[in-house]
Short mmCIF file of C-alpha atoms in Angstrom, two decimals:
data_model
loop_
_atom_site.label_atom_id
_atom_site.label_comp_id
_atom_site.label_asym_id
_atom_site.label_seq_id
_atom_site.Cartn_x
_atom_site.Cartn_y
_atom_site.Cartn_z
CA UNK A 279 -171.18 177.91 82.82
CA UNK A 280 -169.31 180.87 82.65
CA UNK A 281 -170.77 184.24 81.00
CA UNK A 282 -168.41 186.66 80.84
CA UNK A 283 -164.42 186.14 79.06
CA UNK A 284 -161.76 188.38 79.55
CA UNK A 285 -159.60 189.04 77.41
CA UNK A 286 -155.93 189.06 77.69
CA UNK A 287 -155.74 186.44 79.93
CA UNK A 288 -152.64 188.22 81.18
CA UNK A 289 -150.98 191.69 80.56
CA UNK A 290 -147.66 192.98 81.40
CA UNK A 291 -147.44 196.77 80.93
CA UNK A 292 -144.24 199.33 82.70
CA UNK A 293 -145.68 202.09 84.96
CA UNK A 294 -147.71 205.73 83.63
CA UNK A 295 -149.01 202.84 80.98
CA UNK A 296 -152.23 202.16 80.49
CA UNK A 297 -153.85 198.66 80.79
CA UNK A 298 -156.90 197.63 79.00
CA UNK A 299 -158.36 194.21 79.30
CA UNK A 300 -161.99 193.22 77.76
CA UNK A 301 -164.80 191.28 78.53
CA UNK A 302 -166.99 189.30 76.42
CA UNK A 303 -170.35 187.81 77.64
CA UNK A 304 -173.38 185.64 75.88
CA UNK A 305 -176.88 186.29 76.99
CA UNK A 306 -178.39 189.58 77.91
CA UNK A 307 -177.61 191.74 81.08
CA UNK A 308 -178.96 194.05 83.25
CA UNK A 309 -175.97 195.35 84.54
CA UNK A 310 -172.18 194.28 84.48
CA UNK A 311 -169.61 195.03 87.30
CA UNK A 312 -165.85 194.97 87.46
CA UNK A 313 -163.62 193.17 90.45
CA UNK A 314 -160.27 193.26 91.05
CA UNK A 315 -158.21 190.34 92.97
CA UNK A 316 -154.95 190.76 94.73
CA UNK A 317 -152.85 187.85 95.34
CA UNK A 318 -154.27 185.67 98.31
CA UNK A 319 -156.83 187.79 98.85
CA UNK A 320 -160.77 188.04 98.12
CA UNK A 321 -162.28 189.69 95.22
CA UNK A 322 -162.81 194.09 95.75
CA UNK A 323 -165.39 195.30 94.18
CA UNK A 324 -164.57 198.43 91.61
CA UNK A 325 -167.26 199.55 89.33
CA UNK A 326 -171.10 198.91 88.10
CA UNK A 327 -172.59 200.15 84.69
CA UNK A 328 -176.31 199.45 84.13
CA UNK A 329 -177.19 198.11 80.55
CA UNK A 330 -178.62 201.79 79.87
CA UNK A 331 -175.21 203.60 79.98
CA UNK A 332 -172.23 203.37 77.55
CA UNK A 333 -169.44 204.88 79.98
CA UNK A 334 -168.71 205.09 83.56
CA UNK A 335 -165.62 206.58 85.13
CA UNK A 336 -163.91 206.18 88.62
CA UNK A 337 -160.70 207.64 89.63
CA UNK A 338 -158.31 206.05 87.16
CA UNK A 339 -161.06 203.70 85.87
CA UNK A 340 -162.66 204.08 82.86
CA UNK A 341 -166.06 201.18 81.81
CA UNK A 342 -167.18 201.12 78.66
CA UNK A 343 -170.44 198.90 77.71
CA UNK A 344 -171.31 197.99 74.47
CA UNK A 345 -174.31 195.97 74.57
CA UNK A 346 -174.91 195.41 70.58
CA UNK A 347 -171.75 193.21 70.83
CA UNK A 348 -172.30 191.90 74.41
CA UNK A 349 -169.01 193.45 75.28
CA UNK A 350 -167.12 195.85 78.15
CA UNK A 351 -163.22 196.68 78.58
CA UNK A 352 -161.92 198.13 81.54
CA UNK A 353 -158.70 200.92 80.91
CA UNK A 354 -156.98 201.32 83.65
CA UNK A 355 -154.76 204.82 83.33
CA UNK A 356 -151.44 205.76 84.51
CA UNK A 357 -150.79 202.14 85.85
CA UNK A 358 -148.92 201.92 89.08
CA UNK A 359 -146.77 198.72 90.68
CA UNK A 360 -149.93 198.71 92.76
CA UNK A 361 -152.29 197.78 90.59
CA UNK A 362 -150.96 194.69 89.33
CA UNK A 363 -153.47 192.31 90.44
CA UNK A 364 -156.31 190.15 88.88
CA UNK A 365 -159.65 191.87 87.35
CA UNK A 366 -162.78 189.99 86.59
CA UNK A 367 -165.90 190.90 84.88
CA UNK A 368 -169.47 189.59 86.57
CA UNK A 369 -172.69 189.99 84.84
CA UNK A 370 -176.39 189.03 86.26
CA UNK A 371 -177.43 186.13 86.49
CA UNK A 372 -181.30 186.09 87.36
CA UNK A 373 -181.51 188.81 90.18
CA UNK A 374 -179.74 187.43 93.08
CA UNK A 375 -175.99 186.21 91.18
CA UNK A 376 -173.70 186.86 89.16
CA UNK A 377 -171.71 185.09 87.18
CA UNK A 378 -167.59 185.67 86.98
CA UNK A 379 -165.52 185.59 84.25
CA UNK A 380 -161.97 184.09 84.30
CA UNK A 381 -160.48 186.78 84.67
CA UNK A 382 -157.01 189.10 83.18
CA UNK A 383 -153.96 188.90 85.61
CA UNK A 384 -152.30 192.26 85.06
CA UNK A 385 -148.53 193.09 85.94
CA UNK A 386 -146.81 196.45 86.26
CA UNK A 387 -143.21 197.03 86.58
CA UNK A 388 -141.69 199.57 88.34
CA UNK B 278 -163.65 196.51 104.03
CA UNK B 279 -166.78 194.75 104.71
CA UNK B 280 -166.65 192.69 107.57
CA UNK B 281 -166.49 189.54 106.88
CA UNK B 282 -163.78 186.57 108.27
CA UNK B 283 -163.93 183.41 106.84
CA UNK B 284 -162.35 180.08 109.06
CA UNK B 285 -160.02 178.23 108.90
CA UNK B 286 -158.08 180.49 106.13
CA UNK B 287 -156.37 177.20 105.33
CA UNK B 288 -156.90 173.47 105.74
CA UNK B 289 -155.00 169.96 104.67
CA UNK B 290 -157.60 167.05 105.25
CA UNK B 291 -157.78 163.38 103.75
CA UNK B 292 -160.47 162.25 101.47
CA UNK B 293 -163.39 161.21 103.26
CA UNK B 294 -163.20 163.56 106.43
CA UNK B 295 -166.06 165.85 106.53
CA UNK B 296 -164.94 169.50 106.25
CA UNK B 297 -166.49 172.42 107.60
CA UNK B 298 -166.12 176.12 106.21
CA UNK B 299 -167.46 179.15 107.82
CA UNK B 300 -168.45 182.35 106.88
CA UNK B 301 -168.99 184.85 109.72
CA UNK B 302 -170.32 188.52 108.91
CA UNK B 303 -170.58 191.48 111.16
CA UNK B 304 -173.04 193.86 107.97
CA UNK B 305 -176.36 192.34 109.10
CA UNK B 306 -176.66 191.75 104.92
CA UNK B 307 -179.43 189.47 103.58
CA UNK B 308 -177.59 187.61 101.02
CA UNK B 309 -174.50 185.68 101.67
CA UNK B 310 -172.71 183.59 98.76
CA UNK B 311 -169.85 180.73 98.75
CA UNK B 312 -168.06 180.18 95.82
CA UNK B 313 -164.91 178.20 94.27
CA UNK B 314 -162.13 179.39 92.59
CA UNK B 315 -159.84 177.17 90.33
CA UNK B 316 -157.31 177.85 88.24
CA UNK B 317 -159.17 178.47 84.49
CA UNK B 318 -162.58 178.23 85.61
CA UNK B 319 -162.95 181.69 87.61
CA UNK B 320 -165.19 181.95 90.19
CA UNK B 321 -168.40 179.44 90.59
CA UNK B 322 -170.81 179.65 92.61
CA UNK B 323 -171.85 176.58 95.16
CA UNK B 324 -174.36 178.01 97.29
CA UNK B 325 -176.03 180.89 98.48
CA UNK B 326 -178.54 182.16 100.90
CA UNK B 327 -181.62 184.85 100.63
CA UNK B 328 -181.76 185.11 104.49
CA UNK B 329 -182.17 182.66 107.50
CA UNK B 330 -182.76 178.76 106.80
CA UNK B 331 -183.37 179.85 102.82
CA UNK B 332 -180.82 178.82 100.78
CA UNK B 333 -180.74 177.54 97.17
CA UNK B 334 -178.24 175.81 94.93
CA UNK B 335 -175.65 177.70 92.76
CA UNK B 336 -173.57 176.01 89.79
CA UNK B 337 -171.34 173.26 91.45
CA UNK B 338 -173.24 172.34 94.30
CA UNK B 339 -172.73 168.45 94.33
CA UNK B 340 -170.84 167.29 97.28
CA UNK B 341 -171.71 170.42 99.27
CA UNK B 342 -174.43 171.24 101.48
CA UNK B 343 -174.83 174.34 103.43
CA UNK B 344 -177.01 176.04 106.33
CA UNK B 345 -177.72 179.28 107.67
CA UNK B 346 -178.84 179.31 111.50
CA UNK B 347 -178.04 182.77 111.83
CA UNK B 348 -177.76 185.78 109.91
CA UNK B 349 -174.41 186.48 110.84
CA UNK B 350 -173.33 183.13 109.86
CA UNK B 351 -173.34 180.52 106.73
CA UNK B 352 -171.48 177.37 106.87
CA UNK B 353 -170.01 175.43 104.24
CA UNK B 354 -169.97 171.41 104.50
CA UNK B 355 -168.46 169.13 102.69
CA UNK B 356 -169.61 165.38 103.65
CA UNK B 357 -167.38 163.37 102.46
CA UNK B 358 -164.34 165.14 100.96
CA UNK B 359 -162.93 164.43 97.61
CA UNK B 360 -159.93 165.56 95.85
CA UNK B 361 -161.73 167.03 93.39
CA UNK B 362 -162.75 169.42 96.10
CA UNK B 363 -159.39 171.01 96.30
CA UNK B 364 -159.63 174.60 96.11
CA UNK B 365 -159.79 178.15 97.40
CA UNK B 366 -163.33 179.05 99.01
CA UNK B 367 -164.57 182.35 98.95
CA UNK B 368 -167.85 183.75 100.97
CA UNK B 369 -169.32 187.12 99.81
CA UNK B 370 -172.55 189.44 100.62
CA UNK B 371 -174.71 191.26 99.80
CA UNK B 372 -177.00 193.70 101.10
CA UNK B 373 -180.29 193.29 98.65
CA UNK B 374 -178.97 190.83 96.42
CA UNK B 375 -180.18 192.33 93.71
CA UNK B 376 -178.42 192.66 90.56
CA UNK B 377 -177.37 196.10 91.33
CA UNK B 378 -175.80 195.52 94.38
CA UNK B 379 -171.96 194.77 94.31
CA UNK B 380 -170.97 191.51 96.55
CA UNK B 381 -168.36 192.15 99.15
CA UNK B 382 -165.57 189.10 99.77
CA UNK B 383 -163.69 187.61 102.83
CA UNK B 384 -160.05 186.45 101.85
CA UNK B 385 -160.73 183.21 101.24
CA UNK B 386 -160.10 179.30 102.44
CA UNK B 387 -157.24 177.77 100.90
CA UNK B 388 -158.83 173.60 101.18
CA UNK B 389 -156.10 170.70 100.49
CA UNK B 390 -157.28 167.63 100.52
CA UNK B 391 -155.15 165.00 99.89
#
């Protein structure tokens, strides 16, 4: 069953935008991580944040973790053509899985 | 990027055949995983494996059986192929396998069966 939702399911922003997309999950975590998926290819991972922080930054990435209402979002700034792709949310799932949400298909126009 | 090839990258087979995926990785990592990906259901996990012979059963598991003879290596077999089983397969590791540990993904096995 899945654990974590993203929300929207799909975004369409212009370039120099930013992108936010969200992810819901149910149970408790240890630590959630953020994917991205480009078209025929396999997931890449991009970012962890442990339970214990609120905010983690990388490059152009900014994580946010709110654990009181088992939620993350993932803003993406100054979008480029190149980061249209798929992004997924995975939390825990006992200590050797995780579990994948369904993922937010991002576009970004030129 | 890790190294990891997954073969075939695509496959058209009848119902019935057996298939046979494989995952091949060149990181010496403990954990390898295989999952499915279908439209609206993300990514679920079938299988995976804490090291060699030891494996255990993910989320969709029925109609799939796996083994790991090496650690380089995990295979993915379907028996008896159904068209249910239609999908892209994806094989990732991991080094520890712990939850801290991101998982690192081949490109995938695009598996028509018809």
């Amino acid at each position: 069953s899945q654990q974590g939702e993203e929300d929207p399911q799909a975004l369409s922003i212009q370039e120099g935008e930013n992108a936010t997309m969200n992810c819901s999950y149910k149970t408790s975590i240890n630590n959630l991580q953020w994917y991205r998926q480009n078209s025929g290819r396999g997931l890449v991972h991009l970012i962890l944040i442990r339970s214990n922080e609120r905010e983690k930054h990388s490059g152009r990435l900014r994580v946010t973790l709110d654990t009181s209402k088992k939620s993350s979002s993932l803003l993406i700034t100054a979008s480029r053509a190149a980061d249209t792709a798929s992004y997924f949310c995975a939390t825990d799932a006992g200590f050797q899985k995780l579990v994948f949400g369904t993922g937010t298909r991002l576009l970004v126009s030129p | 990027d890790a190294g990891i090839t997954q073969s075939p990258r695509h496959k058209v087979t009848e119902t019935g055949t057996p298939v046979t995926l494989r995952c091949h990785q060149t990181e010496n990592h403990r954990y390898m995983y295989w999952y499915r990906q279908d439209p609206g259901h993300g990514l679920r996990l079938i299988h995976y494996s804490y090291g060699v012979k030891d494996t255990d059963k993910g989320e969709v598991s029925d109609g799939y059986s796996v083994s790991r003879s090496k650690t380089e290596d995990f295979l993915l077999t379907l028996e008896s192929a159904t068209s249910s089983q239609t999908s892209v397969y994806f094989c990732a590791i991991s080094e520890s396998g712990g939850y801290n540990q991101p998982q690192h993904f081949g490109d995938g096995t695009r598996l028509s069966i018809l």
